[in-house]
DNA sequence: CGGCATCCCCCGTGATACTG
DNA sequence: CAGTATCACGGGGGATGCCG
């Protein structure tokens, strides 16, 4: 069943979501992790050449704080850190798919 | 069928969408217009007390430019302008619904 | 290799006052 | 009623350099 919204509460809810997705690079990062992919910090850097280290870290930390990505640290030399999506993060995929389909319908 | 994405193209597509939804007030406005509602400028002002005139206009203009809302002007005194969603704008509703449902699934 | 700190600039937002 | 114009500010984001 579709939930009952007031304009205010619905906008509030989606606003929370968009705040999570906000930030120039979050989506790019997410799409690189969708499908259960696990990537190292340096792999993400290579995959997204235009991003700066500062931004990559910052956005990853926010995604982590929001419970979307998981950070796994291997205490070894050289250091190794892997990023992957949480289950909840994976479930975001269909929602973004809906947005993409909507965008394609434009014309 | 689900479209085939490269991380880059998918991120690009959704980024365009988020750019459209961006802006502190767009979502609030949209939810006030969903379901075929037609609202006058002053009605939107009353419905969203915290917004300033400048912001309301600006966001409405951007939504209009993006093809999401329609602006109807009645040349009379006093002036009267009505805002409503385009068909494409209405179709955005289910996509936002998907985001809301995802957010509810958190915990 | 992975991450933090600092400086700086730009733009989105807000407050206020004025107009057709 | 439905805008436009102007000023001011705060924070997101970029560049660069240093640490464990």
PDB file of C-alpha atoms (C1' of nucleotides) in Angstrom:
ATOM      1  CA  UNK A   1       0.000   0.000   0.000  1.00  0.00           C
ATOM      2  CA  UNK A   2       1.109   3.463  -0.765  1.00  0.00           C
ATOM      3  CA  UNK A   3       1.743   5.491   2.327  1.00  0.00           C
ATOM      4  CA  UNK A   4      -0.381   8.512   3.124  1.00  0.00           C
ATOM      5  CA  UNK A   5       1.580  11.734   2.836  1.00  0.00           C
ATOM      6  CA  UNK A   6       1.140  15.248   3.827  1.00  0.00           C
ATOM      7  CA  UNK A   7       3.075  17.488   1.468  1.00  0.00           C
ATOM      8  CA  UNK A   8       5.281  18.445   4.384  1.00  0.00           C
ATOM      9  CA  UNK A   9       6.107  14.963   5.677  1.00  0.00           C
ATOM     10  CA  UNK A  10       6.695  13.535   2.239  1.00  0.00           C
ATOM     11  CA  UNK A  11       8.967  16.380   1.261  1.00  0.00           C
ATOM     12  CA  UNK A  12      10.752  15.930   4.572  1.00  0.00           C
ATOM     13  CA  UNK A  13      11.308  12.245   3.968  1.00  0.00           C
ATOM     14  CA  UNK A  14      12.615  12.636   0.456  1.00  0.00           C
ATOM     15  CA  UNK A  15      14.676  15.590   1.542  1.00  0.00           C
ATOM     16  CA  UNK A  16      16.472  13.357   4.019  1.00  0.00           C
ATOM     17  CA  UNK A  17      17.177  10.906   1.232  1.00  0.00           C
ATOM     18  CA  UNK A  18      18.430  13.560  -1.155  1.00  0.00           C
ATOM     19  CA  UNK A  19      20.654  14.922   1.561  1.00  0.00           C
ATOM     20  CA  UNK A  20      22.261  11.511   1.685  1.00  0.00           C
ATOM     21  CA  UNK A  21      22.677  11.381  -2.099  1.00  0.00           C
ATOM     22  CA  UNK A  22      23.799  14.984  -2.254  1.00  0.00           C
ATOM     23  CA  UNK A  23      27.371  15.881  -2.860  1.00  0.00           C
ATOM     24  CA  UNK A  24      28.911  15.960  -6.237  1.00  0.00           C
ATOM     25  CA  UNK A  25      30.413  12.510  -6.120  1.00  0.00           C
ATOM     26  CA  UNK A  26      28.205  10.241  -4.026  1.00  0.00           C
ATOM     27  CA  UNK A  27      26.292   8.869  -6.970  1.00  0.00           C
ATOM     28  CA  UNK A  28      29.386   8.161  -8.975  1.00  0.00           C
ATOM     29  CA  UNK A  29      30.837   6.267  -6.041  1.00  0.00           C
ATOM     30  CA  UNK A  30      27.615   4.370  -5.431  1.00  0.00           C
ATOM     31  CA  UNK A  31      27.347   3.196  -9.001  1.00  0.00           C
ATOM     32  CA  UNK A  32      30.880   1.899  -8.778  1.00  0.00           C
ATOM     33  CA  UNK A  33      29.887  -0.221  -5.797  1.00  0.00           C
ATOM     34  CA  UNK A  34      26.509  -1.465  -6.946  1.00  0.00           C
ATOM     35  CA  UNK A  35      26.155  -5.169  -7.573  1.00  0.00           C
ATOM     36  CA  UNK A  36      28.229  -6.242  -4.605  1.00  0.00           C
ATOM     37  CA  UNK A  37      31.457  -4.824  -5.959  1.00  0.00           C
ATOM     38  CA  UNK A  38      34.249  -4.324  -3.461  1.00  0.00           C
ATOM     39  CA  UNK A  39      36.782  -1.632  -4.225  1.00  0.00           C
ATOM     40  CA  UNK A  40      39.940  -0.346  -2.621  1.00  0.00           C
ATOM     41  CA  UNK A  41      40.467   3.319  -2.009  1.00  0.00           C
ATOM     42  CA  UNK A  42      43.036   3.552  -4.779  1.00  0.00           C
ATOM     43  CA  UNK A  43      40.753   1.703  -7.188  1.00  0.00           C
ATOM     44  CA  UNK A  44      38.044   4.249  -6.650  1.00  0.00           C
ATOM     45  CA  UNK A  45      40.549   7.008  -7.211  1.00  0.00           C
ATOM     46  CA  UNK A  46      41.528   5.515 -10.541  1.00  0.00           C
ATOM     47  CA  UNK A  47      37.925   4.843 -11.496  1.00  0.00           C
ATOM     48  CA  UNK A  48      36.977   8.487 -10.853  1.00  0.00           C
ATOM     49  CA  UNK A  49      39.929  10.492 -12.134  1.00  0.00           C
ATOM     50  CA  UNK A  50      38.371  13.906 -11.626  1.00  0.00           C
ATOM     51  CA  UNK A  51      37.774  13.497  -7.897  1.00  0.00           C
ATOM     52  CA  UNK A  52      40.238  14.771  -5.328  1.00  0.00           C
ATOM     53  CA  UNK A  53      41.363  12.678  -2.404  1.00  0.00           C
ATOM     54  CA  UNK A  54      39.696  15.002   0.005  1.00  0.00           C
ATOM     55  CA  UNK A  55      36.340  14.676  -1.703  1.00  0.00           C
ATOM     56  CA  UNK A  56      36.603  10.922  -2.091  1.00  0.00           C
ATOM     57  CA  UNK A  57      37.293  10.491   1.596  1.00  0.00           C
ATOM     58  CA  UNK A  58      34.682  12.964   2.675  1.00  0.00           C
ATOM     59  CA  UNK A  59      31.939  11.456   0.563  1.00  0.00           C
ATOM     60  CA  UNK A  60      32.863   7.916   1.568  1.00  0.00           C
ATOM     61  CA  UNK A  61      32.756   8.892   5.216  1.00  0.00           C
ATOM     62  CA  UNK A  62      29.340  10.427   4.843  1.00  0.00           C
ATOM     63  CA  UNK A  63      28.026   7.399   3.004  1.00  0.00           C
ATOM     64  CA  UNK A  64      29.464   5.251   5.763  1.00  0.00           C
ATOM     65  CA  UNK A  65      27.854   7.391   8.446  1.00  0.00           C
ATOM     66  CA  UNK A  66      24.549   7.082   6.643  1.00  0.00           C
ATOM     67  CA  UNK A  67      24.828   3.308   6.674  1.00  0.00           C
ATOM     68  CA  UNK A  68      25.152   2.879   2.930  1.00  0.00           C
ATOM     69  CA  UNK A  69      28.753   1.741   2.589  1.00  0.00           C
ATOM     70  CA  UNK A  70      30.968  -0.448   4.715  1.00  0.00           C
ATOM     71  CA  UNK A  71      34.611   0.255   5.383  1.00  0.00           C
ATOM     72  CA  UNK A  72      36.923  -2.675   5.958  1.00  0.00           C
ATOM     73  CA  UNK A  73      40.442  -2.017   7.160  1.00  0.00           C
ATOM     74  CA  UNK A  74      43.263  -4.500   6.818  1.00  0.00           C
ATOM     75  CA  UNK A  75      46.046  -3.737   9.264  1.00  0.00           C
ATOM     76  CA  UNK A  76      49.033  -4.560   7.164  1.00  0.00           C
ATOM     77  CA  UNK A  77      51.822  -2.868   5.287  1.00  0.00           C
ATOM     78  CA  UNK A  78      51.081  -1.348   2.962  1.00  0.00           C
ATOM     79  CA  UNK A  79      47.683  -0.376   4.378  1.00  0.00           C
ATOM     80  CA  UNK A  80      44.607  -1.667   2.587  1.00  0.00           C
ATOM     81  CA  UNK A  81      41.048  -0.438   2.903  1.00  0.00           C
ATOM     82  CA  UNK A  82      38.061  -1.821   1.068  1.00  0.00           C
ATOM     83  CA  UNK A  83      34.691  -0.264   0.497  1.00  0.00           C
ATOM     84  CA  UNK A  84      31.437  -2.035  -0.298  1.00  0.00           C
ATOM     85  CA  UNK A  85      27.724  -1.383  -0.050  1.00  0.00           C
ATOM     86  CA  UNK A  86      25.600  -2.491   2.880  1.00  0.00           C
ATOM     87  CA  UNK A  87      22.451  -4.487   2.165  1.00  0.00           C
ATOM     88  CA  UNK A  88      20.479  -1.328   2.597  1.00  0.00           C
ATOM     89  CA  UNK A  89      22.767   0.417   0.181  1.00  0.00           C
ATOM     90  CA  UNK A  90      22.179  -2.239  -2.443  1.00  0.00           C
ATOM     91  CA  UNK A  91      18.458  -1.746  -2.091  1.00  0.00           C
ATOM     92  CA  UNK A  92      18.898   1.828  -3.197  1.00  0.00           C
ATOM     93  CA  UNK A  93      19.566   0.620  -6.725  1.00  0.00           C
ATOM     94  CA  UNK A  94      15.938   0.102  -7.824  1.00  0.00           C
ATOM     95  CA  UNK A  95      14.993   3.517  -6.481  1.00  0.00           C
ATOM     96  CA  UNK A  96      17.679   5.195  -8.552  1.00  0.00           C
ATOM     97  CA  UNK A  97      16.548   3.057 -11.446  1.00  0.00           C
ATOM     98  CA  UNK A  98      13.112   4.617 -11.148  1.00  0.00           C
ATOM     99  CA  UNK A  99      14.662   8.065 -11.372  1.00  0.00           C
ATOM    100  CA  UNK A 100      16.680   7.092 -14.435  1.00  0.00           C
ATOM    101  CA  UNK A 101      13.623   5.722 -16.192  1.00  0.00           C
ATOM    102  CA  UNK A 102      11.762   8.908 -15.415  1.00  0.00           C
ATOM    103  CA  UNK A 103      14.579  10.963 -16.875  1.00  0.00           C
ATOM    104  CA  UNK A 104      14.592   8.893 -20.040  1.00  0.00           C
ATOM    105  CA  UNK A 105      10.877   9.561 -20.503  1.00  0.00           C
ATOM    106  CA  UNK A 106      11.503  13.242 -20.855  1.00  0.00           C
ATOM    107  CA  UNK A 107      11.815  14.136 -24.515  1.00  0.00           C
TER     108      UNK A 107
ATOM    109  CA  UNK B   1      13.956  -4.395 -19.236  1.00  0.00           C
ATOM    110  CA  UNK B   2      16.471  -2.772 -17.032  1.00  0.00           C
ATOM    111  CA  UNK B   3      18.848  -0.615 -18.973  1.00  0.00           C
ATOM    112  CA  UNK B   4      22.515  -1.457 -19.117  1.00  0.00           C
ATOM    113  CA  UNK B   5      24.601   1.061 -17.221  1.00  0.00           C
ATOM    114  CA  UNK B   6      28.179   1.923 -17.049  1.00  0.00           C
ATOM    115  CA  UNK B   7      28.917   3.443 -13.659  1.00  0.00           C
ATOM    116  CA  UNK B   8      29.675   6.694 -15.431  1.00  0.00           C
ATOM    117  CA  UNK B   9      26.566   6.968 -17.578  1.00  0.00           C
ATOM    118  CA  UNK B  10      24.222   5.935 -14.797  1.00  0.00           C
ATOM    119  CA  UNK B  11      25.744   8.391 -12.390  1.00  0.00           C
ATOM    120  CA  UNK B  12      25.493  11.026 -15.069  1.00  0.00           C
ATOM    121  CA  UNK B  13      21.816  10.358 -15.643  1.00  0.00           C
ATOM    122  CA  UNK B  14      20.846  10.412 -12.006  1.00  0.00           C
ATOM    123  CA  UNK B  15      23.020  13.439 -11.471  1.00  0.00           C
ATOM    124  CA  UNK B  16      20.963  15.325 -14.001  1.00  0.00           C
ATOM    125  CA  UNK B  17      17.830  14.328 -12.117  1.00  0.00           C
ATOM    126  CA  UNK B  18      19.222  15.374  -8.776  1.00  0.00           C
ATOM    127  CA  UNK B  19      20.236  18.695 -10.224  1.00  0.00           C
ATOM    128  CA  UNK B  20      16.599  19.213 -11.142  1.00  0.00           C
ATOM    129  CA  UNK B  21      15.389  18.248  -7.678  1.00  0.00           C
ATOM    130  CA  UNK B  22      18.122  20.250  -6.006  1.00  0.00           C
ATOM    131  CA  UNK B  23      17.337  23.441  -4.207  1.00  0.00           C
ATOM    132  CA  UNK B  24      15.968  23.646  -0.751  1.00  0.00           C
ATOM    133  CA  UNK B  25      12.346  24.039  -1.739  1.00  0.00           C
ATOM    134  CA  UNK B  26      11.727  22.169  -4.949  1.00  0.00           C
ATOM    135  CA  UNK B  27      10.484  19.013  -3.274  1.00  0.00           C
ATOM    136  CA  UNK B  28       8.161  20.876  -0.983  1.00  0.00           C
ATOM    137  CA  UNK B  29       6.679  22.679  -3.940  1.00  0.00           C
ATOM    138  CA  UNK B  30       6.368  19.497  -5.957  1.00  0.00           C
ATOM    139  CA  UNK B  31       4.505  17.667  -3.233  1.00  0.00           C
ATOM    140  CA  UNK B  32       2.077  20.546  -3.039  1.00  0.00           C
ATOM    141  CA  UNK B  33       1.330  20.105  -6.733  1.00  0.00           C
ATOM    142  CA  UNK B  34       1.208  16.326  -6.961  1.00  0.00           C
ATOM    143  CA  UNK B  35      -2.124  14.749  -7.827  1.00  0.00           C
ATOM    144  CA  UNK B  36      -3.090  17.342 -10.368  1.00  0.00           C
ATOM    145  CA  UNK B  37      -3.391  20.159  -7.884  1.00  0.00           C
ATOM    146  CA  UNK B  38      -3.377  23.667  -9.271  1.00  0.00           C
ATOM    147  CA  UNK B  39      -2.129  26.404  -6.990  1.00  0.00           C
ATOM    148  CA  UNK B  40      -1.783  30.137  -7.230  1.00  0.00           C
ATOM    149  CA  UNK B  41       1.429  31.876  -6.298  1.00  0.00           C
ATOM    150  CA  UNK B  42      -0.053  33.229  -3.096  1.00  0.00           C
ATOM    151  CA  UNK B  43      -1.443  29.833  -2.160  1.00  0.00           C
ATOM    152  CA  UNK B  44       2.001  28.323  -2.370  1.00  0.00           C
ATOM    153  CA  UNK B  45       3.340  31.148  -0.258  1.00  0.00           C
ATOM    154  CA  UNK B  46       0.786  30.399   2.435  1.00  0.00           C
ATOM    155  CA  UNK B  47       1.341  26.660   2.177  1.00  0.00           C
ATOM    156  CA  UNK B  48       5.095  27.076   2.675  1.00  0.00           C
ATOM    157  CA  UNK B  49       5.407  29.836   5.286  1.00  0.00           C
ATOM    158  CA  UNK B  50       9.181  29.597   5.669  1.00  0.00           C
ATOM    159  CA  UNK B  51       9.958  30.299   2.032  1.00  0.00           C
ATOM    160  CA  UNK B  52      10.782  33.773   0.781  1.00  0.00           C
ATOM    161  CA  UNK B  53       9.215  35.225  -2.339  1.00  0.00           C
ATOM    162  CA  UNK B  54      12.543  35.241  -4.091  1.00  0.00           C
ATOM    163  CA  UNK B  55      13.150  31.574  -3.463  1.00  0.00           C
ATOM    164  CA  UNK B  56       9.620  30.564  -4.404  1.00  0.00           C
ATOM    165  CA  UNK B  57       9.884  32.346  -7.718  1.00  0.00           C
ATOM    166  CA  UNK B  58      13.357  31.124  -8.437  1.00  0.00           C
ATOM    167  CA  UNK B  59      12.558  27.501  -7.747  1.00  0.00           C
ATOM    168  CA  UNK B  60       9.307  27.667  -9.694  1.00  0.00           C
ATOM    169  CA  UNK B  61      11.141  29.154 -12.658  1.00  0.00           C
ATOM    170  CA  UNK B  62      13.712  26.410 -12.585  1.00  0.00           C
ATOM    171  CA  UNK B  63      11.068  23.710 -12.339  1.00  0.00           C
ATOM    172  CA  UNK B  64       9.307  25.346 -15.250  1.00  0.00           C
ATOM    173  CA  UNK B  65      12.508  25.489 -17.283  1.00  0.00           C
ATOM    174  CA  UNK B  66      13.057  21.803 -16.570  1.00  0.00           C
ATOM    175  CA  UNK B  67       9.600  20.991 -17.898  1.00  0.00           C
ATOM    176  CA  UNK B  68       8.137  19.857 -14.611  1.00  0.00           C
ATOM    177  CA  UNK B  69       5.672  22.625 -13.837  1.00  0.00           C
ATOM    178  CA  UNK B  70       3.415  24.739 -16.002  1.00  0.00           C
ATOM    179  CA  UNK B  71       2.818  28.426 -15.479  1.00  0.00           C
ATOM    180  CA  UNK B  72      -0.539  29.866 -16.479  1.00  0.00           C
ATOM    181  CA  UNK B  73      -0.978  33.623 -16.494  1.00  0.00           C
ATOM    182  CA  UNK B  74      -4.341  35.343 -16.383  1.00  0.00           C
ATOM    183  CA  UNK B  75      -4.038  38.890 -17.658  1.00  0.00           C
ATOM    184  CA  UNK B  76      -6.386  40.642 -15.310  1.00  0.00           C
ATOM    185  CA  UNK B  77      -6.354  42.908 -12.309  1.00  0.00           C
ATOM    186  CA  UNK B  78      -5.331  41.840  -9.835  1.00  0.00           C
ATOM    187  CA  UNK B  79      -2.849  39.525 -11.572  1.00  0.00           C
ATOM    188  CA  UNK B  80      -3.356  35.810 -11.225  1.00  0.00           C
ATOM    189  CA  UNK B  81      -0.868  33.064 -11.953  1.00  0.00           C
ATOM    190  CA  UNK B  82      -1.449  29.383 -11.505  1.00  0.00           C
ATOM    191  CA  UNK B  83       1.086  26.611 -11.242  1.00  0.00           C
ATOM    192  CA  UNK B  84       0.548  22.930 -11.954  1.00  0.00           C
ATOM    193  CA  UNK B  85       2.602  19.879 -12.858  1.00  0.00           C
ATOM    194  CA  UNK B  86       3.184  18.728 -16.404  1.00  0.00           C
ATOM    195  CA  UNK B  87       2.422  15.114 -17.260  1.00  0.00           C
ATOM    196  CA  UNK B  88       6.079  14.387 -16.984  1.00  0.00           C
ATOM    197  CA  UNK B  89       6.144  16.067 -13.615  1.00  0.00           C
ATOM    198  CA  UNK B  90       3.320  13.876 -12.361  1.00  0.00           C
ATOM    199  CA  UNK B  91       5.254  10.808 -13.393  1.00  0.00           C
ATOM    200  CA  UNK B  92       7.982  11.801 -11.002  1.00  0.00           C
ATOM    201  CA  UNK B  93       5.755  10.829  -8.093  1.00  0.00           C
ATOM    202  CA  UNK B  94       6.317   7.050  -8.215  1.00  0.00           C
ATOM    203  CA  UNK B  95      10.069   7.567  -8.444  1.00  0.00           C
ATOM    204  CA  UNK B  96      10.055   9.694  -5.302  1.00  0.00           C
ATOM    205  CA  UNK B  97       7.816   7.081  -3.746  1.00  0.00           C
ATOM    206  CA  UNK B  98      10.534   4.507  -4.334  1.00  0.00           C
ATOM    207  CA  UNK B  99      13.002   6.718  -2.489  1.00  0.00           C
ATOM    208  CA  UNK B 100      10.608   7.147   0.420  1.00  0.00           C
ATOM    209  CA  UNK B 101      10.055   3.420   0.719  1.00  0.00           C
ATOM    210  CA  UNK B 102      13.786   2.857   0.680  1.00  0.00           C
ATOM    211  CA  UNK B 103      14.230   5.375   3.478  1.00  0.00           C
ATOM    212  CA  UNK B 104      11.575   3.652   5.576  1.00  0.00           C
ATOM    213  CA  UNK B 105      13.415   0.355   5.208  1.00  0.00           C
ATOM    214  CA  UNK B 106      16.437   1.712   6.962  1.00  0.00           C
ATOM    215  CA  UNK B 107      16.887   0.387  10.459  1.00  0.00           C
TER     216      UNK B 107
ATOM    217  C1'  DC C   1      48.712   3.405   0.571  1.00  0.00           C
ATOM    218  C1'  DG C   2      45.350   5.836   2.743  1.00  0.00           C
ATOM    219  C1'  DG C   3      44.151   9.922   5.145  1.00  0.00           C
ATOM    220  C1'  DC C   4      44.061  14.594   7.511  1.00  0.00           C
ATOM    221  C1'  DA C   5      44.817  19.872   7.670  1.00  0.00           C
ATOM    222  C1'  DT C   6      44.823  24.372   5.718  1.00  0.00           C
ATOM    223  C1'  DC C   7      43.661  28.088   2.729  1.00  0.00           C
ATOM    224  C1'  DC C   8      40.564  30.059  -0.616  1.00  0.00           C
ATOM    225  C1'  DC C   9      36.836  30.924  -3.817  1.00  0.00           C
ATOM    226  C1'  DC C  10      32.297  30.684  -5.592  1.00  0.00           C
ATOM    227  C1'  DC C  11      27.409  30.125  -5.547  1.00  0.00           C
ATOM    228  C1'  DG C  12      23.129  29.110  -3.407  1.00  0.00           C
ATOM    229  C1'  DT C  13      20.328  31.136  -0.021  1.00  0.00           C
ATOM    230  C1'  DG C  14      18.333  34.787   2.845  1.00  0.00           C
ATOM    231  C1'  DA C  15      16.667  39.747   4.151  1.00  0.00           C
ATOM    232  C1'  DT C  16      14.960  43.786   2.632  1.00  0.00           C
ATOM    233  C1'  DA C  17      13.003  47.205  -0.283  1.00  0.00           C
ATOM    234  C1'  DC C  18      10.831  48.534  -4.584  1.00  0.00           C
ATOM    235  C1'  DT C  19       7.430  47.915  -9.075  1.00  0.00           C
ATOM    236  C1'  DG C  20       3.477  46.889 -12.719  1.00  0.00           C
TER     237       DG C  20
ATOM    238  C1'  DC D   1      -1.096  39.883  -6.449  1.00  0.00           C
ATOM    239  C1'  DA D   2       2.994  38.607  -8.481  1.00  0.00           C
ATOM    240  C1'  DG D   3       6.915  39.645  -9.236  1.00  0.00           C
ATOM    241  C1'  DT D   4      12.222  42.287  -9.584  1.00  0.00           C
ATOM    242  C1'  DA D   5      16.604  44.318  -7.536  1.00  0.00           C
ATOM    243  C1'  DT D   6      20.359  44.619  -4.421  1.00  0.00           C
ATOM    244  C1'  DC D   7      23.356  43.396  -0.608  1.00  0.00           C
ATOM    245  C1'  DA D   8      25.391  40.109   2.509  1.00  0.00           C
ATOM    246  C1'  DC D   9      26.743  35.672   4.274  1.00  0.00           C
ATOM    247  C1'  DG D  10      27.912  30.681   4.983  1.00  0.00           C
ATOM    248  C1'  DG D  11      29.358  26.424   3.508  1.00  0.00           C
ATOM    249  C1'  DG D  12      30.453  23.090  -0.131  1.00  0.00           C
ATOM    250  C1'  DG D  13      34.077  22.032  -2.883  1.00  0.00           C
ATOM    251  C1'  DG D  14      38.945  22.571  -5.157  1.00  0.00           C
ATOM    252  C1'  DA D  15      44.304  22.829  -4.626  1.00  0.00           C
ATOM    253  C1'  DT D  16      48.113  21.852  -2.058  1.00  0.00           C
ATOM    254  C1'  DG D  17      51.082  19.908   1.395  1.00  0.00           C
ATOM    255  C1'  DC D  18      52.081  16.830   5.414  1.00  0.00           C
ATOM    256  C1'  DC D  19      51.541  12.246   8.399  1.00  0.00           C
ATOM    257  C1'  DG D  20      51.344   6.770   9.987  1.00  0.00           C
TER     258       DG D  20
END
